[in-house]
Short mmCIF file of C-alpha atoms (C1' of nucleotides) in Angstrom, two decimals:
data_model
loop_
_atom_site.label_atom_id
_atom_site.label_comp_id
_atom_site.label_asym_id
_atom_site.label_seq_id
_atom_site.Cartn_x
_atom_site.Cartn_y
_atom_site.Cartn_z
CA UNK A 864 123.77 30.45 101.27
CA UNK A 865 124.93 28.45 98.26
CA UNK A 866 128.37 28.13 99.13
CA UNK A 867 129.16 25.78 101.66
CA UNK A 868 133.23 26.64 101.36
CA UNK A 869 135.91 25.12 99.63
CA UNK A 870 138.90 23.75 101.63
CA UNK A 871 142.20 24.14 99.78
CA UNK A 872 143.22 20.89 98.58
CA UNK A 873 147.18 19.78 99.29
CA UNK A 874 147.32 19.78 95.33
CA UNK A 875 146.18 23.46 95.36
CA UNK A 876 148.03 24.54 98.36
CA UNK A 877 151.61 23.22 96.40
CA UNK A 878 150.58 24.48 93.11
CA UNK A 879 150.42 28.05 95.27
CA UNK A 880 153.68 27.29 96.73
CA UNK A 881 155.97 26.58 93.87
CA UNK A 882 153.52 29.13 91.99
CA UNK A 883 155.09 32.08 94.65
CA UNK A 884 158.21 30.35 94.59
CA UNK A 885 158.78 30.98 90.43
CA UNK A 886 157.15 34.12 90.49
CA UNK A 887 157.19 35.64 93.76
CA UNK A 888 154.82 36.63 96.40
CA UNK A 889 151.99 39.23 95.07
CA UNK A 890 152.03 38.29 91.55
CA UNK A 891 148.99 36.27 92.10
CA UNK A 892 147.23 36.50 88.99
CA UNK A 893 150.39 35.66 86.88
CA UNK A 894 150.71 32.68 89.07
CA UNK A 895 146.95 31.84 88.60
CA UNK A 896 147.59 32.16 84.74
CA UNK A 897 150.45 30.06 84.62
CA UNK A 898 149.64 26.91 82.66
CA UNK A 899 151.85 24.91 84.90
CA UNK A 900 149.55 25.99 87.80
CA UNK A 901 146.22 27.00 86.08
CA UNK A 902 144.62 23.06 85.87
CA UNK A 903 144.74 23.09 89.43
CA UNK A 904 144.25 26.71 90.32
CA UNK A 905 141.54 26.79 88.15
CA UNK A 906 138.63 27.29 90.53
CA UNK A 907 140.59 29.86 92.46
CA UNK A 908 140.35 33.35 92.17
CA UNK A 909 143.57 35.50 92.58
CA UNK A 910 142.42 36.89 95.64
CA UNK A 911 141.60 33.74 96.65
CA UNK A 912 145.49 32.81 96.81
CA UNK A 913 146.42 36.02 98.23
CA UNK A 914 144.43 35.34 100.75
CA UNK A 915 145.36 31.62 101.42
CA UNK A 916 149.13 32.52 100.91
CA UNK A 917 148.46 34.83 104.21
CA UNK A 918 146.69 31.83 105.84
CA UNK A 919 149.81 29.93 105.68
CA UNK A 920 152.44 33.11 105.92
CA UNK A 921 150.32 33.80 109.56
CA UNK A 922 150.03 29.56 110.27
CA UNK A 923 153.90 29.58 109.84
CA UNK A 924 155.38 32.21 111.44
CA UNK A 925 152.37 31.91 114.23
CA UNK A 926 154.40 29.09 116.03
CA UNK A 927 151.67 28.35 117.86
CA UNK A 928 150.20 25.73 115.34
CA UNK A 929 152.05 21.66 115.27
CA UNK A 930 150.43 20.11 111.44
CA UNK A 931 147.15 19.26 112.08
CA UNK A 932 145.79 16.57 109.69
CA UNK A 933 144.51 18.30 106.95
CA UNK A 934 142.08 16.05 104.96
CA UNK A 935 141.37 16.93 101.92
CA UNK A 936 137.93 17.57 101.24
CA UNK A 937 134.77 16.62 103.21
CA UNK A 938 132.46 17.33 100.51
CA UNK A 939 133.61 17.18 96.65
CA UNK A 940 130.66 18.70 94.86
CA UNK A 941 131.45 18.80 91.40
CA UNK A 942 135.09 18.26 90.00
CA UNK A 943 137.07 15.98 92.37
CA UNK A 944 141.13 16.42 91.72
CA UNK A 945 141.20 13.26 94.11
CA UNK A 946 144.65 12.51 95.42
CA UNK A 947 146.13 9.61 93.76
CA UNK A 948 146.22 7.43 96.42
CA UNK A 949 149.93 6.28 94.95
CA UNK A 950 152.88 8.06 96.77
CA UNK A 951 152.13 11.38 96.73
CA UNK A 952 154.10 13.21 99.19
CA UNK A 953 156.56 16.36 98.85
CA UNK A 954 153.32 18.26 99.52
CA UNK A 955 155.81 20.79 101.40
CA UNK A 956 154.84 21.26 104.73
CA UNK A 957 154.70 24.59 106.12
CA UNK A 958 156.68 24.15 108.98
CA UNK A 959 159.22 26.31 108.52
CA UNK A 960 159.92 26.69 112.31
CA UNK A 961 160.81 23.23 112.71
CA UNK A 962 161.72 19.98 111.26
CA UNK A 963 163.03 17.70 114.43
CA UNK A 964 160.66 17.02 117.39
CA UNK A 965 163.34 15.76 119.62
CA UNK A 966 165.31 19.11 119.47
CA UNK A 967 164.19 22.90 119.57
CA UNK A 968 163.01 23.51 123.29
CA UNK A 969 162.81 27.05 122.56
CA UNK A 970 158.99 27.48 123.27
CA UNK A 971 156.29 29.68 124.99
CA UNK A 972 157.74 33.04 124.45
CA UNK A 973 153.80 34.82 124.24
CA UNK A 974 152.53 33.04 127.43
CA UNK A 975 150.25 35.73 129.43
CA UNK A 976 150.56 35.23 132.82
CA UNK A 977 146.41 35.19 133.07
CA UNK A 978 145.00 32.14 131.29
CA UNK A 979 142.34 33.49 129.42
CA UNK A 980 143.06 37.73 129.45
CA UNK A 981 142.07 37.96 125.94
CA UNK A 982 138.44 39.25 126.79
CA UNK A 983 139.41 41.66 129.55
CA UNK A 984 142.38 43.15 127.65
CA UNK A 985 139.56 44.12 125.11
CA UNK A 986 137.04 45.43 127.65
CA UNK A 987 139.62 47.15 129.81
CA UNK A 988 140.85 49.02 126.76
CA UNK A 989 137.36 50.31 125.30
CA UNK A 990 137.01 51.42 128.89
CA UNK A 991 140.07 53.63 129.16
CA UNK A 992 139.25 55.24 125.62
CA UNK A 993 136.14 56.71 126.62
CA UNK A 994 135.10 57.69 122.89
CA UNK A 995 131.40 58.38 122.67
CA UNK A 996 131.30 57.43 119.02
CA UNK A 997 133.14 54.58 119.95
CA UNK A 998 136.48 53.10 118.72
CA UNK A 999 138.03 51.80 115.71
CA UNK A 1000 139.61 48.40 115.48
CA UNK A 1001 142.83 50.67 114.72
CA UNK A 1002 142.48 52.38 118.23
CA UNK A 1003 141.58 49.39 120.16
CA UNK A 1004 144.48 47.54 118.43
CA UNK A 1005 147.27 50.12 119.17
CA UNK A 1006 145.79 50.97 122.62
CA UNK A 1007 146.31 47.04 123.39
CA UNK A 1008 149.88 46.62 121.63
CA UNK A 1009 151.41 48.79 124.27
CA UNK A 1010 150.24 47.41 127.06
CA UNK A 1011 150.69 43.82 126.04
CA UNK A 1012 152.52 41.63 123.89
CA UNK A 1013 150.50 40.46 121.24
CA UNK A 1014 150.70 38.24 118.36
CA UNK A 1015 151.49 39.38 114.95
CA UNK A 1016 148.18 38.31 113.82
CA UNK A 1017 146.69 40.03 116.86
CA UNK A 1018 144.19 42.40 114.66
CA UNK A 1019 142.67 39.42 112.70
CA UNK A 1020 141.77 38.19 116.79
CA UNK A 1021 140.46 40.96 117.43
CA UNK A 1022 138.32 41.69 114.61
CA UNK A 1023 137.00 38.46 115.49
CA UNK A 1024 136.24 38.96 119.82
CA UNK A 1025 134.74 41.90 119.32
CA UNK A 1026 132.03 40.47 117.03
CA UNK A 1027 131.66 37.76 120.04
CA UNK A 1028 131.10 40.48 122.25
CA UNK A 1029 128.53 42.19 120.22
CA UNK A 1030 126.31 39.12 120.28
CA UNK A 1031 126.83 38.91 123.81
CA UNK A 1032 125.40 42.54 124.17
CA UNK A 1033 128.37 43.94 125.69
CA UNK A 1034 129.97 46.21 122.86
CA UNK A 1035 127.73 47.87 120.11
CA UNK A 1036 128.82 48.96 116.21
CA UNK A 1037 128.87 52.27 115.43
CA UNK A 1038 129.78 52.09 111.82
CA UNK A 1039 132.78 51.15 111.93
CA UNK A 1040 133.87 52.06 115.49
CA UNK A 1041 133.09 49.51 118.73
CA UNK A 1042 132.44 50.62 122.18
CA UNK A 1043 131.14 49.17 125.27
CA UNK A 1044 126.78 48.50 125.67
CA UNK A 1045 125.85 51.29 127.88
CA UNK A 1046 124.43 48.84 129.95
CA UNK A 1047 127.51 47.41 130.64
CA UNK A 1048 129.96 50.12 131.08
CA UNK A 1049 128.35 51.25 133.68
CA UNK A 1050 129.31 48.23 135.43
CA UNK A 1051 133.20 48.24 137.10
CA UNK A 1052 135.17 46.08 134.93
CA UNK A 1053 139.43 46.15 135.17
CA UNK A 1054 141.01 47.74 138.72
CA UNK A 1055 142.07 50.70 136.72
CA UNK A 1056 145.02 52.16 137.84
CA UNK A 1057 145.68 55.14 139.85
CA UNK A 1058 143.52 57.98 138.59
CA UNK A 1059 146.64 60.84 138.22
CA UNK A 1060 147.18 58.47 134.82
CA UNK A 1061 143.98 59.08 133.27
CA UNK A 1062 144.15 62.14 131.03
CA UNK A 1063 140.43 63.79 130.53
CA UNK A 1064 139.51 64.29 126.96
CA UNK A 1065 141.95 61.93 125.71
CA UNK A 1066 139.47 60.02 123.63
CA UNK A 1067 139.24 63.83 121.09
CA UNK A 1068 142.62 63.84 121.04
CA UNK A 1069 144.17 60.66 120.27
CA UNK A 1070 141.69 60.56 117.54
CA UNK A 1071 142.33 64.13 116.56
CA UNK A 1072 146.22 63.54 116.43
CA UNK A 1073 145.47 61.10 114.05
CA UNK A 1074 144.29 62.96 111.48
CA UNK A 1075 145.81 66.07 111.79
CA UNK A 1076 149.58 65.43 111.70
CA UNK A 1077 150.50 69.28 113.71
CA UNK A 1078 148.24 69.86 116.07
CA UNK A 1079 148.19 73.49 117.92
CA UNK A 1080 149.10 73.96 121.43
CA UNK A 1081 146.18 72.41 122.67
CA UNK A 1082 148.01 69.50 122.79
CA UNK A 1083 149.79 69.79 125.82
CA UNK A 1084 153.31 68.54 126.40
CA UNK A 1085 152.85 65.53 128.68
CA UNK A 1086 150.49 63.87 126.07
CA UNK A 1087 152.63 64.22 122.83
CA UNK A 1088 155.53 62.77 125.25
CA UNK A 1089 153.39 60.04 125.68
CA UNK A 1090 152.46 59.45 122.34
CA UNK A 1091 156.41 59.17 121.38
CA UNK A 1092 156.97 56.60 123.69
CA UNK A 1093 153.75 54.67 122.67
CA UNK A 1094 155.31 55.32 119.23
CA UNK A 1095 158.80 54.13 120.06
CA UNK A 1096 156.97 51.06 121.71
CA UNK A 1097 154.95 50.01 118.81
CA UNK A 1098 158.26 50.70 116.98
CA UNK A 1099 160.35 48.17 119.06
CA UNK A 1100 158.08 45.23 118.63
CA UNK A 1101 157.96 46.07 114.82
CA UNK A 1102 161.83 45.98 114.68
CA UNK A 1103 161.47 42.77 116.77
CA UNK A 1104 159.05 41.04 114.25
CA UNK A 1105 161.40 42.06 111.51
CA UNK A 1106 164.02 39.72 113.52
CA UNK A 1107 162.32 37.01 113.83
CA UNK A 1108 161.08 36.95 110.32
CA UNK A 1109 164.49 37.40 108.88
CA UNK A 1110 165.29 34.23 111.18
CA UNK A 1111 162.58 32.79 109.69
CA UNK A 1112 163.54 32.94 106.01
CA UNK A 1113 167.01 31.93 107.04
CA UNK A 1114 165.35 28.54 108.39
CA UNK A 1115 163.17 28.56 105.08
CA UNK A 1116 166.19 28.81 102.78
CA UNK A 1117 167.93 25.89 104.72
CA UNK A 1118 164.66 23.93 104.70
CA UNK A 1119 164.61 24.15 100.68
CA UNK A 1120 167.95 23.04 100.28
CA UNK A 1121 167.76 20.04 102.37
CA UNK A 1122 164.34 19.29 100.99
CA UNK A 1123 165.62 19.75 97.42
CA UNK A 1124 168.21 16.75 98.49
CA UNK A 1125 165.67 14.48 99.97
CA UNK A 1126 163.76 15.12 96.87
CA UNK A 1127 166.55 13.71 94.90
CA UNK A 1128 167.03 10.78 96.87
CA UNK A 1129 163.98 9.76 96.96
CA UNK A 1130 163.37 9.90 92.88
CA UNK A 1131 166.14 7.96 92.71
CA UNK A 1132 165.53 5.28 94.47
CA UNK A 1133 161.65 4.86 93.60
CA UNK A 1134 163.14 5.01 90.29
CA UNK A 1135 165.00 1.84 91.28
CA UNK A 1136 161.99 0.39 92.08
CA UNK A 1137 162.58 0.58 95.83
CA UNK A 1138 159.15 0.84 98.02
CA UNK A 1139 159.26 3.86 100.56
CA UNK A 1140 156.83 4.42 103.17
CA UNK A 1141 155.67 7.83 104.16
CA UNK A 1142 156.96 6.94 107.84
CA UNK A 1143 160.40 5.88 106.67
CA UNK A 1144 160.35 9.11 104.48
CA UNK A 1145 159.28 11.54 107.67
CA UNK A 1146 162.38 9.87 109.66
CA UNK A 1147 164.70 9.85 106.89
CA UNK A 1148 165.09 6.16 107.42
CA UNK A 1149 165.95 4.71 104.34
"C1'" DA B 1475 145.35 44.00 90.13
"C1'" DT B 1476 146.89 43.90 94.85
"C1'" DA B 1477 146.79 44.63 99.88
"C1'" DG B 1478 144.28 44.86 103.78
"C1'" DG B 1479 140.17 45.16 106.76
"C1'" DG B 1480 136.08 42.94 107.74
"C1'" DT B 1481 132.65 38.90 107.68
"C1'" DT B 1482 131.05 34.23 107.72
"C1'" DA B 1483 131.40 29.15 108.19
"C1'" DC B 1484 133.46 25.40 110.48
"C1'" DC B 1485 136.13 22.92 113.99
"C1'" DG B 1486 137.97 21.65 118.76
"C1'" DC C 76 133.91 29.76 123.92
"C1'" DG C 77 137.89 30.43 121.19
"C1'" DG C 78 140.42 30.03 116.98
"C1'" DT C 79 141.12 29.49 112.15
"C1'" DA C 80 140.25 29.14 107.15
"C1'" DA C 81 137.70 30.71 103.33
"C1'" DC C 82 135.25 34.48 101.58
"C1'" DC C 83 133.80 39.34 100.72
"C1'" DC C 84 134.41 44.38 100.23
"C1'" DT C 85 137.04 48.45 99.51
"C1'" DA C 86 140.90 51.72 99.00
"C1'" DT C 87 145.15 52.40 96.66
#
DNA sequence: ATAGGGTTACCG
DNA sequence: CGGTAACCCTAT
């Protein structure tokens, strides 16, 4: 209604860097407290940099996103912290991932083989869990992650499709559980496979197992077995993320260093009066 | 106070 | 449509 949004400024978005950087991720409201940090932080809340730190954690490790331009701000209502338009750079990209176009080829490891899945996946898996009450975004999520690879940030996605689908009339809300429009479950969606691997009931007691850690003997062998290697599953790709994010703060920790050296260099020579452009700067040609 | 899920606005 | 960034709400 009255707030249109406000886009992070580069300012801000450094000011939360070096602000996690002193005092670590989390400790939000010291950072927002800071006096080195609070001019520019002022207007933000400390949620308001937890949740922009988890913009960028997901927009760097997500590898799916080059830079795009940022500009700054559209629309400066009141206070404008307008960027000097002097050399102001060392704004710290967030490309962790990757600093050299011409190299790194390594690319495309989440490619579904279908172009555009992403709906079906969701359909296809509120049809197998038949749950009258309908599902939670937990279900859904975990029913998915085992039968396809899925970004880190899948959950956020599919927070997102399924409100596209409500407004499209094909899943309703059940306070805080989503299944498919009557209307349009009747209709044959995904080839489901063979029948002898749907288990009746199972909507009851995946939900049950949930809550109740020990479950009687009602639960019958065949379906625990198959929750353990769902488990194991879900468990794998974990482990797998925990890789890559390792890698990643191995890249990170080399980036620093070499952009702590730059940094050098170029305060140096701007201090000898020497012109740089930002191009010269991006290629290291100077 | 923080983390995380959920919602809304904006952009391609 | 599809995705993301900013924002909001709630449990721990």
């Amino acid at each position: 209604m009255g707030a249109p949004k406000q886009k992070w400024t580069s300012e801000e978005e450094e000011a939360l860097r070096r602000g996690v950087l002193k005092h670590g991720a989390g400790k939000w409201r010291t950072i927002q407290k800071d006096p080195e940090f609070s001019p520019v932080l002022s207007s933000r809340s400390n949620i308001d940099l937890k949740d922009k730190w988890r913009n960028l954690s997901f927009s760097a490790s997500g590898l799916g996103s080059r830079d795009k331009l940022r500009v700054p701000r559209p629309k400066a209502p009141s206070s404008s912290p307008s960027p000097s338009p002097q050399l102001l750079l060392l704004s710290a990209p967030n490309n962790v991932a990757e600093a050299s176009p011409p190299e790194d080829c390594e690319k495309s490891p989440q490619d579904d083989k279908t172009p555009s899945p992403k709906f079906s996946m969701i359909l296809e898996a509120l049809d197998e869990l038949k749950e009258p009450n309908g599902s939670e975004v937990a279900t859904i999520c975990n029913f998915i992650e085992q039968r396809h690879e899925v970004q880190p940030n899948f959950r956020r996605l599919l927070c997102a499709k399924l409100r596209r689908l409500i407004g499209v009339n094909k899943v309703e809300k059940i306070d805080k559980s989503y299944k498919l429009t009557d209307s349009y479950a009747k209709r044959a969606l995904a080839p489901m496979k063979d029948p002898s691997l749907k288990k009746k009931d199972s909507a009851k007691s995946s939900k049950a197992a949930k809550g109740l850690g020990q479950l009687s003997p009602a639960l019958d062998a065949a379906e625990a077995a198959a929750m353990k290697v769902a488990d194991a599953e879900a468990k794998s790709h974990l482990a797998n993320e925990h890789m890559m994010e390792v890698e990643r703060i191995g890249k990170m920790a080399e980036e620093t260093e070499s952009l702590l050296e730059l940094a050098s260099e170029l305060y140096e020579r701007c201090s000898r009066g020497e012109a740089l452009t930002i191009l010269q700067v991006a290629h290291r040609e100077f």
